[in-house]
mmCIF file of C-alpha atoms and ligand atoms in Angstrom:
data_model
loop_
_atom_site.group_PDB
_atom_site.id
_atom_site.type_symbol
_atom_site.label_atom_id
_atom_site.label_comp_id
_atom_site.label_asym_id
_atom_site.label_seq_id
_atom_site.Cartn_x
_atom_site.Cartn_y
_atom_site.Cartn_z
ATOM 1 C CA MET A 1 -63.654 -107.427 -74.604
ATOM 2 C CA ARG A 2 -64.148 -108.627 -78.150
ATOM 3 C CA THR A 3 -67.587 -108.727 -79.622
ATOM 4 C CA PHE A 4 -69.595 -110.717 -82.032
ATOM 5 C CA VAL A 5 -72.628 -109.904 -84.043
ATOM 6 C CA LEU A 6 -75.654 -112.066 -84.731
ATOM 7 C CA PHE A 7 -77.897 -111.633 -87.715
ATOM 8 C CA SER A 8 -81.047 -113.384 -88.564
ATOM 9 C CA LEU A 9 -82.804 -112.563 -91.722
ATOM 10 C CA VAL A 10 -85.801 -113.546 -93.561
ATOM 11 C CA ALA A 11 -87.016 -113.008 -97.002
ATOM 12 C CA LEU A 12 -90.374 -114.103 -98.136
ATOM 13 C CA ALA A 13 -92.507 -113.913 -101.084
ATOM 14 C CA ILE A 14 -95.679 -115.226 -99.679
ATOM 15 C CA CYS A 15 -98.560 -116.785 -101.241
ATOM 16 C CA ALA A 16 -100.501 -119.956 -99.156
ATOM 17 C CA LYS A 17 -100.238 -123.663 -96.189
ATOM 18 C CA THR A 18 -101.430 -126.923 -94.387
ATOM 19 C CA MET A 19 -101.461 -128.790 -91.196
ATOM 20 C CA ALA A 20 -99.441 -131.565 -89.735
ATOM 21 C CA GLU A 21 -100.172 -134.894 -88.180
ATOM 22 C CA GLU A 22 -99.391 -136.250 -84.759
ATOM 23 C CA GLY A 23 -96.403 -138.252 -83.649
ATOM 24 C CA GLU A 24 -94.550 -139.329 -80.541
ATOM 25 C CA VAL A 25 -92.455 -136.745 -78.744
ATOM 26 C CA THR A 26 -89.228 -136.686 -80.684
ATOM 27 C CA PRO A 27 -86.447 -134.144 -80.133
ATOM 28 C CA LEU A 28 -87.968 -132.292 -83.079
ATOM 29 C CA GLN A 29 -91.319 -132.151 -81.315
ATOM 30 C CA THR A 30 -89.644 -130.835 -78.181
ATOM 31 C CA ILE A 31 -88.036 -128.003 -80.122
ATOM 32 C CA ALA A 32 -91.138 -127.381 -82.228
ATOM 33 C CA GLN A 33 -93.082 -126.823 -79.008
ATOM 34 C CA THR A 34 -90.582 -124.176 -77.937
ATOM 35 C CA THR A 35 -90.864 -122.278 -81.214
ATOM 36 C CA TYR A 36 -94.465 -121.268 -80.630
ATOM 37 C CA GLY A 37 -93.895 -120.028 -77.078
ATOM 38 C CA PHE A 38 -90.791 -118.143 -78.077
ATOM 39 C CA GLY A 39 -92.576 -116.686 -81.111
ATOM 40 C CA CYS A 40 -95.421 -115.298 -78.981
ATOM 41 C CA ASP A 41 -93.035 -113.739 -76.451
ATOM 42 C CA PHE A 42 -90.946 -112.353 -79.254
ATOM 43 C CA LEU A 43 -93.814 -110.714 -81.137
ATOM 44 C CA LYS A 44 -95.214 -109.257 -77.933
ATOM 45 C CA THR A 45 -91.873 -107.710 -77.045
ATOM 46 C CA VAL A 46 -90.906 -106.476 -80.512
ATOM 47 C CA ALA A 47 -94.361 -104.966 -81.069
ATOM 48 C CA LYS A 48 -94.003 -102.792 -77.974
ATOM 49 C CA THR A 49 -91.436 -100.619 -79.701
ATOM 50 C CA ASN A 50 -92.777 -100.844 -83.259
ATOM 51 C CA ASN A 51 -95.928 -99.031 -84.161
ATOM 52 C CA GLY A 52 -95.948 -99.677 -87.880
ATOM 53 C CA ASN A 53 -96.127 -102.744 -90.041
ATOM 54 C CA LEU A 54 -93.897 -105.464 -88.704
ATOM 55 C CA ILE A 55 -92.411 -108.606 -90.172
ATOM 56 C CA THR A 56 -89.986 -110.731 -88.180
ATOM 57 C CA SER A 57 -88.792 -114.290 -88.001
ATOM 58 C CA PRO A 58 -88.817 -115.551 -84.439
ATOM 59 C CA LEU A 59 -87.534 -118.890 -85.706
ATOM 60 C CA SER A 60 -84.536 -117.299 -87.341
ATOM 61 C CA ALA A 61 -83.695 -115.424 -84.140
ATOM 62 C CA GLN A 62 -84.239 -118.538 -82.045
ATOM 63 C CA VAL A 63 -81.997 -120.701 -84.206
ATOM 64 C CA ILE A 64 -79.065 -118.293 -84.199
ATOM 65 C CA LEU A 65 -79.423 -117.618 -80.469
ATOM 66 C CA ALA A 66 -79.698 -121.329 -79.699
ATOM 67 C CA MET A 67 -76.522 -121.948 -81.648
ATOM 68 C CA THR A 68 -74.805 -119.242 -79.620
ATOM 69 C CA TYR A 69 -76.221 -120.666 -76.401
ATOM 70 C CA PHE A 70 -74.174 -123.822 -76.907
ATOM 71 C CA GLY A 71 -71.052 -121.688 -76.531
ATOM 72 C CA ALA A 72 -72.334 -119.892 -73.442
ATOM 73 C CA GLY A 73 -71.666 -120.740 -69.808
ATOM 74 C CA GLY A 74 -72.763 -119.727 -66.330
ATOM 75 C CA ASN A 75 -75.510 -117.162 -65.949
ATOM 76 C CA THR A 76 -75.355 -116.166 -69.621
ATOM 77 C CA ALA A 77 -76.340 -119.701 -70.592
ATOM 78 C CA THR A 78 -79.081 -119.932 -67.968
ATOM 79 C CA GLN A 79 -80.675 -116.694 -69.146
ATOM 80 C CA MET A 80 -80.506 -117.739 -72.783
ATOM 81 C CA ARG A 81 -81.920 -121.206 -72.236
ATOM 82 C CA SER A 82 -84.844 -119.905 -70.273
ATOM 83 C CA SER A 83 -85.663 -117.043 -72.660
ATOM 84 C CA LEU A 84 -85.373 -119.378 -75.628
ATOM 85 C CA HIS A 85 -87.775 -121.858 -73.946
ATOM 86 C CA MET A 86 -85.168 -124.611 -74.392
ATOM 87 C CA PRO A 87 -85.199 -127.848 -72.397
ATOM 88 C CA VAL A 88 -82.486 -128.493 -69.818
ATOM 89 C CA ASP A 89 -81.257 -131.497 -71.801
ATOM 90 C CA ASP A 90 -78.734 -129.943 -74.203
ATOM 91 C CA GLN A 91 -78.303 -133.116 -76.214
ATOM 92 C CA ARG A 92 -82.020 -133.249 -76.872
ATOM 93 C CA SER A 93 -82.001 -129.601 -77.960
ATOM 94 C CA GLN A 94 -79.094 -130.138 -80.311
ATOM 95 C CA ASN A 95 -80.756 -133.120 -81.939
ATOM 96 C CA GLY A 96 -84.032 -131.228 -82.092
ATOM 97 C CA PHE A 97 -82.511 -128.254 -83.883
ATOM 98 C CA LYS A 98 -80.779 -130.515 -86.337
ATOM 99 C CA GLU A 99 -84.062 -132.250 -87.135
ATOM 100 C CA LEU A 100 -85.840 -128.924 -87.323
ATOM 101 C CA ILE A 101 -83.413 -127.454 -89.841
ATOM 102 C CA THR A 102 -83.341 -130.662 -91.867
ATOM 103 C CA THR A 103 -87.123 -131.019 -91.862
ATOM 104 C CA LEU A 104 -87.740 -127.449 -92.948
ATOM 105 C CA ASN A 105 -85.117 -127.642 -95.656
ATOM 106 C CA ASN A 106 -86.854 -130.756 -96.967
ATOM 107 C CA VAL A 107 -90.222 -129.143 -97.468
ATOM 108 C CA ASN A 108 -90.746 -129.628 -101.180
ATOM 109 C CA SER A 109 -94.036 -128.079 -102.145
ATOM 110 C CA VAL A 110 -92.868 -124.557 -101.337
ATOM 111 C CA THR A 111 -89.408 -123.034 -101.278
ATOM 112 C CA LEU A 112 -88.088 -122.877 -97.742
ATOM 113 C CA HIS A 113 -84.423 -122.563 -96.863
ATOM 114 C CA LEU A 114 -82.796 -122.095 -93.487
ATOM 115 C CA ALA A 115 -79.076 -121.406 -93.449
ATOM 116 C CA ASN A 116 -76.589 -120.555 -90.714
ATOM 117 C CA LYS A 117 -73.086 -119.276 -91.105
ATOM 118 C CA MET A 118 -70.232 -118.171 -88.842
ATOM 119 C CA PHE A 119 -67.815 -115.543 -90.054
ATOM 120 C CA VAL A 120 -64.739 -115.479 -87.878
ATOM 121 C CA ARG A 121 -61.927 -112.950 -87.680
ATOM 122 C CA ASP A 122 -58.642 -114.131 -89.205
ATOM 123 C CA GLY A 123 -56.561 -115.804 -86.548
ATOM 124 C CA PHE A 124 -59.418 -116.101 -84.056
ATOM 125 C CA THR A 125 -59.633 -119.665 -82.795
ATOM 126 C CA VAL A 126 -63.084 -121.072 -82.169
ATOM 127 C CA ALA A 127 -63.225 -123.878 -79.600
ATOM 128 C CA PRO A 128 -63.371 -127.183 -81.522
ATOM 129 C CA ALA A 129 -66.360 -128.435 -79.507
ATOM 130 C CA PHE A 130 -68.390 -125.346 -80.416
ATOM 131 C CA LYS A 131 -67.381 -125.575 -84.040
ATOM 132 C CA ALA A 132 -68.465 -129.214 -84.073
ATOM 133 C CA ILE A 133 -71.914 -128.397 -82.637
ATOM 134 C CA THR A 134 -72.501 -125.619 -85.145
ATOM 135 C CA ALA A 135 -71.405 -127.827 -88.028
ATOM 136 C CA ASN A 136 -73.132 -131.057 -86.980
ATOM 137 C CA HIS A 137 -76.345 -129.788 -85.424
ATOM 138 C CA PHE A 138 -76.884 -126.387 -87.019
ATOM 139 C CA LEU A 139 -75.422 -127.386 -90.391
ATOM 140 C CA SER A 140 -73.405 -124.199 -90.236
ATOM 141 C CA GLU A 141 -70.254 -123.368 -92.165
ATOM 142 C CA CYS A 142 -67.387 -121.307 -90.878
ATOM 143 C CA GLN A 143 -65.424 -118.753 -92.883
ATOM 144 C CA SER A 144 -62.466 -116.587 -91.839
ATOM 145 C CA LEU A 145 -62.521 -112.919 -92.741
ATOM 146 C CA ASN A 146 -60.160 -110.027 -92.297
ATOM 147 C CA PHE A 147 -62.495 -107.748 -90.338
ATOM 148 C CA ALA A 148 -59.845 -105.012 -90.412
ATOM 149 C CA ASP A 149 -60.883 -104.590 -94.032
ATOM 150 C CA SER A 150 -64.424 -103.848 -92.970
ATOM 151 C CA ALA A 151 -65.743 -102.944 -96.422
ATOM 152 C CA ALA A 152 -64.612 -106.215 -97.971
ATOM 153 C CA SER A 153 -65.843 -108.246 -94.984
ATOM 154 C CA ALA A 154 -69.254 -106.569 -95.015
ATOM 155 C CA GLY A 155 -69.383 -107.215 -98.758
ATOM 156 C CA THR A 156 -68.725 -110.928 -98.262
ATOM 157 C CA ILE A 157 -71.331 -111.257 -95.512
ATOM 158 C CA ASN A 158 -73.932 -109.277 -97.457
ATOM 159 C CA ALA A 159 -73.317 -111.344 -100.573
ATOM 160 C CA TRP A 160 -73.953 -114.537 -98.597
ATOM 161 C CA CYS A 161 -77.185 -113.073 -97.192
ATOM 162 C CA GLU A 162 -78.340 -112.009 -100.641
ATOM 163 C CA GLU A 163 -77.631 -115.407 -102.084
ATOM 164 C CA LYS A 164 -79.491 -117.237 -99.300
ATOM 165 C CA THR A 165 -82.529 -114.971 -99.578
ATOM 166 C CA ASN A 166 -82.848 -114.999 -103.340
ATOM 167 C CA ASN A 167 -81.599 -111.390 -103.500
ATOM 168 C CA ARG A 168 -84.475 -110.159 -101.341
ATOM 169 C CA ILE A 169 -82.329 -108.972 -98.444
ATOM 170 C CA LYS A 170 -79.493 -106.640 -99.242
ATOM 171 C CA ASP A 171 -77.060 -104.565 -97.199
ATOM 172 C CA VAL A 172 -77.725 -106.225 -93.893
ATOM 173 C CA ILE A 173 -74.426 -105.222 -92.424
ATOM 174 C CA LYS A 174 -72.776 -101.836 -92.787
ATOM 175 C CA PRO A 175 -68.977 -101.756 -92.880
ATOM 176 C CA ASP A 176 -68.881 -99.532 -89.788
ATOM 177 C CA SER A 177 -70.622 -102.239 -87.729
ATOM 178 C CA LEU A 178 -67.430 -104.265 -88.076
ATOM 179 C CA THR A 179 -64.774 -102.871 -85.802
ATOM 180 C CA SER A 180 -61.345 -104.000 -84.732
ATOM 181 C CA ASP A 181 -63.097 -105.589 -81.749
ATOM 182 C CA THR A 182 -65.287 -107.837 -83.858
ATOM 183 C CA ALA A 183 -64.340 -111.459 -83.342
ATOM 184 C CA MET A 184 -67.182 -113.209 -85.107
ATOM 185 C CA VAL A 185 -70.443 -112.654 -86.932
ATOM 186 C CA LEU A 186 -73.170 -115.294 -86.847
ATOM 187 C CA VAL A 187 -75.871 -115.176 -89.466
ATOM 188 C CA ASN A 188 -79.113 -117.072 -89.923
ATOM 189 C CA ALA A 189 -81.131 -116.669 -93.069
ATOM 190 C CA VAL A 190 -84.613 -117.919 -93.822
ATOM 191 C CA TYR A 191 -86.159 -117.738 -97.217
ATOM 192 C CA PHE A 192 -89.691 -118.754 -98.006
ATOM 193 C CA LYS A 193 -91.667 -118.572 -101.160
ATOM 194 C CA GLY A 194 -94.867 -120.448 -101.727
ATOM 195 C CA GLU A 195 -97.917 -120.457 -103.826
ATOM 196 C CA TRP A 196 -101.316 -120.650 -102.223
ATOM 197 C CA ASP A 197 -102.914 -124.056 -102.365
ATOM 198 C CA ARG A 198 -105.891 -122.287 -103.851
ATOM 199 C CA LYS A 199 -104.864 -119.094 -105.601
ATOM 200 C CA PHE A 200 -106.768 -115.830 -105.438
ATOM 201 C CA ASN A 201 -108.189 -114.695 -108.737
ATOM 202 C CA VAL A 202 -106.552 -111.402 -109.771
ATOM 203 C CA GLU A 203 -109.793 -110.314 -111.363
ATOM 204 C CA ASN A 204 -111.467 -110.343 -107.976
ATOM 205 C CA THR A 205 -108.949 -107.954 -106.416
ATOM 206 C CA GLN A 206 -110.490 -104.547 -105.840
ATOM 207 C CA ASP A 207 -109.960 -101.529 -103.647
ATOM 208 C CA ARG A 208 -111.807 -101.947 -100.395
ATOM 209 C CA PRO A 209 -111.793 -99.938 -97.173
ATOM 210 C CA PHE A 210 -109.238 -100.860 -94.512
ATOM 211 C CA HIS A 211 -109.572 -99.308 -91.067
ATOM 212 C CA VAL A 212 -106.042 -98.290 -90.126
ATOM 213 C CA ASP A 213 -107.411 -96.942 -86.842
ATOM 214 C CA GLU A 214 -110.724 -95.635 -85.535
ATOM 215 C CA HIS A 215 -110.275 -92.357 -87.390
ATOM 216 C CA THR A 216 -108.503 -93.430 -90.574
ATOM 217 C CA THR A 217 -109.842 -95.542 -93.390
ATOM 218 C CA LYS A 218 -107.948 -96.193 -96.617
ATOM 219 C CA ASN A 219 -108.965 -97.924 -99.787
ATOM 220 C CA VAL A 220 -106.429 -100.656 -100.513
ATOM 221 C CA PRO A 221 -106.187 -103.436 -103.106
ATOM 222 C CA THR A 222 -107.942 -106.364 -101.479
ATOM 223 C CA MET A 223 -107.953 -109.936 -102.716
ATOM 224 C CA TYR A 224 -111.012 -112.148 -102.557
ATOM 225 C CA ILE A 225 -111.537 -115.886 -102.451
ATOM 226 C CA LYS A 226 -114.276 -118.234 -101.400
ATOM 227 C CA HIS A 227 -113.090 -121.656 -100.388
ATOM 228 C CA ASN A 228 -113.050 -124.146 -97.513
ATOM 229 C CA PHE A 229 -110.669 -122.931 -94.832
ATOM 230 C CA ARG A 230 -110.145 -123.610 -91.167
ATOM 231 C CA TYR A 231 -111.698 -120.703 -89.392
ATOM 232 C CA GLY A 232 -112.937 -119.937 -85.914
ATOM 233 C CA ASN A 233 -113.492 -117.604 -83.030
ATOM 234 C CA ILE A 234 -110.964 -117.160 -80.274
ATOM 235 C CA PRO A 235 -113.135 -115.753 -77.482
ATOM 236 C CA ASP A 236 -110.163 -115.415 -75.116
ATOM 237 C CA LEU A 237 -108.560 -112.987 -77.546
ATOM 238 C CA ASP A 238 -111.746 -111.316 -78.801
ATOM 239 C CA ALA A 239 -110.529 -112.296 -82.257
ATOM 240 C CA LYS A 240 -111.006 -114.719 -85.148
ATOM 241 C CA PHE A 241 -108.499 -116.911 -86.922
ATOM 242 C CA LEU A 242 -108.225 -118.136 -90.470
ATOM 243 C CA GLU A 243 -105.731 -120.589 -91.916
ATOM 244 C CA ILE A 244 -104.790 -120.269 -95.581
ATOM 245 C CA PRO A 245 -102.744 -123.255 -96.779
ATOM 246 C CA TYR A 246 -99.880 -123.127 -99.231
ATOM 247 C CA LYS A 247 -99.530 -125.530 -102.092
ATOM 248 C CA GLY A 248 -98.798 -129.043 -100.843
ATOM 249 C CA LYS A 249 -100.328 -128.135 -97.475
ATOM 250 C CA GLU A 250 -97.020 -128.438 -95.669
ATOM 251 C CA MET A 251 -97.187 -124.817 -94.590
ATOM 252 C CA SER A 252 -99.872 -122.237 -93.982
ATOM 253 C CA MET A 253 -100.450 -118.634 -93.141
ATOM 254 C CA VAL A 254 -102.585 -118.049 -90.088
ATOM 255 C CA ILE A 255 -104.352 -114.737 -89.738
ATOM 256 C CA ILE A 256 -105.538 -113.519 -86.384
ATOM 257 C CA LEU A 257 -108.047 -110.740 -86.801
ATOM 258 C CA PRO A 258 -109.142 -108.762 -83.753
ATOM 259 C CA ASN A 259 -112.893 -108.148 -83.520
ATOM 260 C CA THR A 260 -112.309 -104.438 -82.979
ATOM 261 C CA ILE A 261 -110.357 -101.859 -84.949
ATOM 262 C CA ASN A 262 -108.065 -101.036 -82.052
ATOM 263 C CA GLY A 263 -107.819 -104.577 -80.699
ATOM 264 C CA LEU A 264 -104.375 -105.439 -82.050
ATOM 265 C CA SER A 265 -102.271 -104.553 -78.999
ATOM 266 C CA GLN A 266 -104.446 -106.564 -76.664
ATOM 267 C CA VAL A 267 -104.502 -109.571 -78.964
ATOM 268 C CA THR A 268 -100.713 -109.424 -79.315
ATOM 269 C CA GLU A 269 -100.299 -109.164 -75.556
ATOM 270 C CA ARG A 270 -102.454 -112.268 -74.925
ATOM 271 C CA LEU A 271 -101.375 -114.361 -77.892
ATOM 272 C CA GLY A 272 -99.212 -116.644 -75.763
ATOM 273 C CA SER A 273 -102.209 -117.821 -73.725
ATOM 274 C CA VAL A 274 -103.788 -119.527 -76.737
ATOM 275 C CA ASP A 275 -102.485 -122.816 -78.121
ATOM 276 C CA MET A 276 -102.886 -121.965 -81.768
ATOM 277 C CA PRO A 277 -101.502 -125.252 -83.157
ATOM 278 C CA GLN A 278 -104.066 -127.173 -81.034
ATOM 279 C CA LEU A 279 -106.850 -124.828 -82.043
ATOM 280 C CA LEU A 280 -106.040 -125.441 -85.702
ATOM 281 C CA LYS A 281 -105.875 -129.180 -85.208
ATOM 282 C CA ARG A 282 -109.305 -129.210 -83.633
ATOM 283 C CA SER A 283 -110.996 -127.092 -86.273
ATOM 284 C CA TRP A 284 -112.601 -128.141 -89.549
ATOM 285 C CA ALA A 285 -112.481 -126.467 -92.894
ATOM 286 C CA SER A 286 -115.739 -124.812 -93.875
ATOM 287 C CA PRO A 287 -116.750 -122.368 -96.604
ATOM 288 C CA VAL A 288 -115.348 -118.919 -95.956
ATOM 289 C CA GLU A 289 -115.423 -115.783 -98.049
ATOM 290 C CA VAL A 290 -112.098 -114.103 -97.500
ATOM 291 C CA TYR A 291 -111.177 -110.493 -98.169
ATOM 292 C CA LEU A 292 -107.456 -109.995 -97.622
ATOM 293 C CA PRO A 293 -105.340 -106.949 -98.517
ATOM 294 C CA LYS A 294 -102.238 -107.466 -100.617
ATOM 295 C CA PHE A 295 -99.094 -106.334 -98.873
ATOM 296 C CA LYS A 296 -95.379 -106.010 -99.302
ATOM 297 C CA PHE A 297 -92.899 -104.470 -96.908
ATOM 298 C CA GLU A 298 -89.580 -104.847 -95.165
ATOM 299 C CA THR A 299 -88.587 -104.489 -91.528
ATOM 300 C CA SER A 300 -85.116 -104.042 -90.158
ATOM 301 C CA LEU A 301 -84.706 -104.527 -86.427
ATOM 302 C CA ASP A 302 -81.941 -104.171 -83.908
ATOM 303 C CA LEU A 303 -82.996 -106.834 -81.420
ATOM 304 C CA LYS A 304 -80.708 -106.007 -78.491
ATOM 305 C CA GLU A 305 -83.372 -104.248 -76.457
ATOM 306 C CA THR A 306 -85.998 -106.863 -77.288
ATOM 307 C CA LEU A 307 -83.764 -109.720 -76.209
ATOM 308 C CA GLU A 308 -82.737 -107.921 -73.036
ATOM 309 C CA GLN A 309 -86.396 -107.420 -72.180
ATOM 310 C CA MET A 310 -86.916 -111.139 -72.755
ATOM 311 C CA GLY A 311 -84.243 -111.865 -70.160
ATOM 312 C CA MET A 312 -81.061 -112.245 -72.210
ATOM 313 C CA VAL A 313 -79.151 -109.482 -70.480
ATOM 314 C CA ASP A 314 -75.707 -110.841 -69.675
ATOM 315 C CA MET A 315 -74.767 -111.800 -73.213
ATOM 316 C CA PHE A 316 -74.544 -108.115 -74.179
ATOM 317 C CA SER A 317 -72.605 -107.032 -71.094
ATOM 318 C CA ASN A 318 -69.096 -107.454 -69.739
ATOM 319 C CA ALA A 319 -70.550 -110.208 -67.559
ATOM 320 C CA ALA A 320 -71.054 -112.297 -70.715
ATOM 321 C CA ASN A 321 -69.716 -115.830 -70.509
ATOM 322 C CA PHE A 322 -68.948 -117.432 -73.861
ATOM 323 C CA SER A 323 -66.229 -119.648 -72.513
ATOM 324 C CA GLY A 324 -67.485 -122.431 -74.797
ATOM 325 C CA ILE A 325 -66.585 -120.401 -77.875
ATOM 326 C CA SER A 326 -63.198 -119.048 -76.875
ATOM 327 C CA ASP A 327 -60.839 -118.338 -73.986
ATOM 328 C CA ILE A 328 -60.807 -114.721 -75.104
ATOM 329 C CA PRO A 329 -63.575 -112.762 -73.323
ATOM 330 C CA LEU A 330 -66.459 -112.277 -75.760
ATOM 331 C CA LYS A 331 -69.789 -110.502 -75.724
ATOM 332 C CA VAL A 332 -72.526 -109.973 -78.282
ATOM 333 C CA SER A 333 -72.554 -106.444 -79.661
ATOM 334 C CA LYS A 334 -75.532 -106.593 -81.993
ATOM 335 C CA VAL A 335 -78.368 -108.835 -83.028
ATOM 336 C CA ILE A 336 -79.864 -107.587 -86.252
ATOM 337 C CA GLN A 337 -82.766 -108.914 -88.221
ATOM 338 C CA LYS A 338 -83.988 -107.849 -91.596
ATOM 339 C CA ALA A 339 -87.074 -109.384 -93.087
ATOM 340 C CA PHE A 340 -89.227 -108.916 -96.125
ATOM 341 C CA ILE A 341 -92.666 -110.175 -97.002
ATOM 342 C CA GLU A 342 -94.890 -110.040 -100.013
ATOM 343 C CA VAL A 343 -98.399 -111.418 -100.036
ATOM 344 C CA ASN A 344 -100.347 -111.417 -103.267
ATOM 345 C CA GLU A 345 -102.624 -113.555 -105.367
ATOM 346 C CA GLU A 346 -99.516 -115.422 -106.613
ATOM 347 C CA GLY A 347 -100.261 -116.762 -109.936
ATOM 348 C CA SER A 348 -103.968 -116.463 -109.545
ATOM 349 C CA GLU A 349 -105.461 -117.112 -112.902
ATOM 350 C CA ALA A 350 -108.700 -116.524 -114.652
ATOM 351 C CA ALA A 351 -109.368 -120.209 -114.256
ATOM 352 C CA ALA A 352 -109.878 -119.825 -110.538
ATOM 353 C CA VAL A 353 -113.214 -120.720 -109.123
ATOM 354 C CA THR A 354 -114.929 -117.481 -108.366
ATOM 355 C CA GLY A 355 -115.812 -114.530 -110.499
ATOM 356 C CA LEU A 356 -117.104 -111.170 -109.416
ATOM 357 C CA SER A 357 -120.686 -111.753 -110.290
ATOM 358 C CA GLY A 358 -120.765 -115.240 -108.838
ATOM 359 C CA ARG A 359 -119.624 -114.135 -105.477
ATOM 360 C CA ARG A 360 -122.535 -111.851 -104.795
ATOM 361 C CA SER A 361 -124.964 -114.547 -105.625
ATOM 362 C CA PHE A 362 -123.595 -117.070 -103.212
ATOM 363 C CA ALA A 363 -123.139 -114.621 -100.401
ATOM 364 C CA ASN A 364 -126.287 -115.861 -98.736
ATOM 365 C CA SER A 365 -126.943 -119.012 -100.619
ATOM 366 C CA ASP A 366 -125.091 -121.327 -98.234
ATOM 367 C CA ASP A 367 -123.590 -121.269 -94.786
ATOM 368 C CA SER A 368 -120.404 -119.529 -95.793
ATOM 369 C CA ILE A 369 -118.890 -117.127 -93.350
ATOM 370 C CA THR A 370 -117.171 -113.894 -94.257
ATOM 371 C CA MET A 371 -113.675 -113.128 -93.010
ATOM 372 C CA ASN A 372 -113.152 -109.499 -93.929
ATOM 373 C CA VAL A 373 -109.563 -108.641 -93.032
ATOM 374 C CA ASP A 374 -110.168 -104.893 -92.953
ATOM 375 C CA LYS A 375 -108.387 -103.815 -89.778
ATOM 376 C CA PRO A 376 -104.917 -104.260 -88.245
ATOM 377 C CA PHE A 377 -104.132 -107.959 -87.792
ATOM 378 C CA ILE A 378 -101.478 -110.524 -86.922
ATOM 379 C CA PHE A 379 -100.214 -113.081 -89.388
ATOM 380 C CA TYR A 380 -97.873 -115.989 -89.074
ATOM 381 C CA LEU A 381 -96.434 -118.801 -91.018
ATOM 382 C CA LEU A 382 -96.554 -122.282 -89.551
ATOM 383 C CA ALA A 383 -94.975 -125.403 -90.949
ATOM 384 C CA ALA A 384 -95.591 -129.101 -90.664
ATOM 385 C CA ASN A 385 -94.956 -130.595 -87.205
ATOM 386 C CA ASN A 386 -96.362 -127.362 -85.790
ATOM 387 C CA VAL A 387 -93.035 -125.654 -86.227
ATOM 388 C CA GLY A 388 -93.314 -121.968 -86.123
ATOM 389 C CA PRO A 389 -94.067 -119.273 -86.409
ATOM 390 C CA ILE A 390 -91.302 -119.192 -88.974
ATOM 391 C CA ILE A 391 -92.417 -115.717 -89.863
ATOM 392 C CA GLU A 392 -94.812 -113.489 -87.996
ATOM 393 C CA GLY A 393 -95.894 -109.934 -88.115
ATOM 394 C CA GLN A 394 -98.534 -107.295 -87.846
ATOM 395 C CA LEU A 395 -100.113 -105.441 -90.691
ATOM 396 C CA ARG A 396 -101.412 -102.101 -89.511
ATOM 397 C CA ASP A 397 -101.520 -100.206 -92.765
ATOM 398 C CA PRO A 398 -101.445 -101.960 -96.129
ATOM 399 C CA GLY A 399 -101.813 -98.584 -97.836
ATOM 400 C CA PHE A 400 -98.629 -96.940 -96.600
ATOM 401 C CA ASP A 401 -97.326 -94.585 -99.254
ATOM 402 C CA ASN A 402 -93.625 -94.971 -98.852
ATOM 403 C CA PRO A 403 -92.243 -98.441 -98.159
ATOM 404 C CA GLN A 404 -89.154 -96.845 -96.656
ATOM 405 C CA GLU A 405 -91.281 -95.521 -93.813
ATOM 406 C CA ASN A 406 -91.668 -99.085 -92.753
ATOM 407 C CA VAL A 407 -87.985 -99.752 -92.590
ATOM 408 C CA LYS A 408 -86.771 -99.156 -89.086
ATOM 409 C CA GLN A 409 -83.107 -99.253 -88.302
HETATM 410 C C1 NAG B 501 -68.364 -119.502 -67.467
HETATM 411 O O1 NAG B 501 -69.051 -120.711 -67.740
HETATM 412 C C2 NAG B 501 -68.288 -121.881 -67.509
HETATM 413 C C3 NAG B 501 -69.099 -123.062 -68.002
HETATM 414 O O2 NAG B 501 -70.395 -123.058 -67.422
HETATM 415 C C4 NAG B 501 -67.919 -121.958 -66.039
HETATM 416 O O3 NAG B 501 -67.107 -123.098 -65.806
HETATM 417 C C5 NAG B 501 -67.161 -120.704 -65.627
HETATM 418 O O4 NAG B 501 -66.933 -120.706 -64.249
HETATM 419 C C6 NAG B 501 -67.951 -119.447 -66.008
HETATM 420 N N1 NAG B 501 -67.153 -118.282 -65.774
HETATM 421 C C7 NAG B 501 -67.537 -117.289 -65.007
HETATM 422 C C8 NAG B 501 -66.609 -116.128 -64.879
HETATM 423 O O5 NAG B 501 -68.609 -117.293 -64.443
#
């Protein structure tokens, strides 16, 4: 049986967001609703086998898997549709994904790019109907490669990934992952870079204690800002949330901070039970003093086990049915994701509102609340129309010494 490989990658240089308005239920809305449910399931499952810092893009994985789903049949398709939270109406899904990709690529106030590409073995014929769906609804291109020359093929694929992620993601595919059995490689790349709507002042960044666990505390560079943000308690999770908008308010980072130092696993486990987009919509911005560590790390994940645990079992086995892609029996051999994130003050300037001395004085002078992000937490990136999480992750230790320790293969 021939195999194909799926990649989804994400590169981010993060800095700030905003919230969306309501509308009638369009195909986009239908798909947007699925992204949150899938994202919660995905984080919960990935986090089970990752004990360090974690950055992933559920959206990237969902897009590339959804594209593949349209070439699947029988039980393989049923498992994929259900795990991907997709509606039964395929036409609606296809239109929804097209709108989703187009909408996100048209966000102007921050840099956000989603790109899909199919690399196909020389001489391998892809069913015209599948090719049409990938081109028309996933805006995907198709390129033939001689996989027998694995070094050159890996070079071509990696160069595409680098280009689409502004050189943030390199060496996604190793030549030895391309074998004589490889029929196709599907790649999704997401790149995001945004400035905070209200930048953090670099001069306010200082080392502050972060409780990695109940026994370990590290001093890490921590940013500070006081501004009006949406903020609230989530009693069901024993946690708080904070939304920090990016410039233009088309996107935002949402932080979910457990109330206890060791609360992260439980919050992650229960995340799906809370309708975060609704919670944000119903909350008001109020003055908050925010302490947030700076962070920068990369995660590389082999998602096969995660996706199997989420119910997509057949696609990796000899029972796989991709009759919509080709008459030749096909199965997926690998789903790999590599993601990078950097969160900093981004361009914070001396002109920003608060100074060190000022902040002490207004600590108790109004009703401002303090959000001290000083223990392991969840973060995610939401976009307009409640699409997302585009990116999500867990920060357990902003003070890790060697970034490589955070790269899992
Ligand atoms: C594969 O899926 C197609 C389309 O759903 C179906 O017609 C075919 O019977 C399936 N093949 C097997 C072996 O189940």
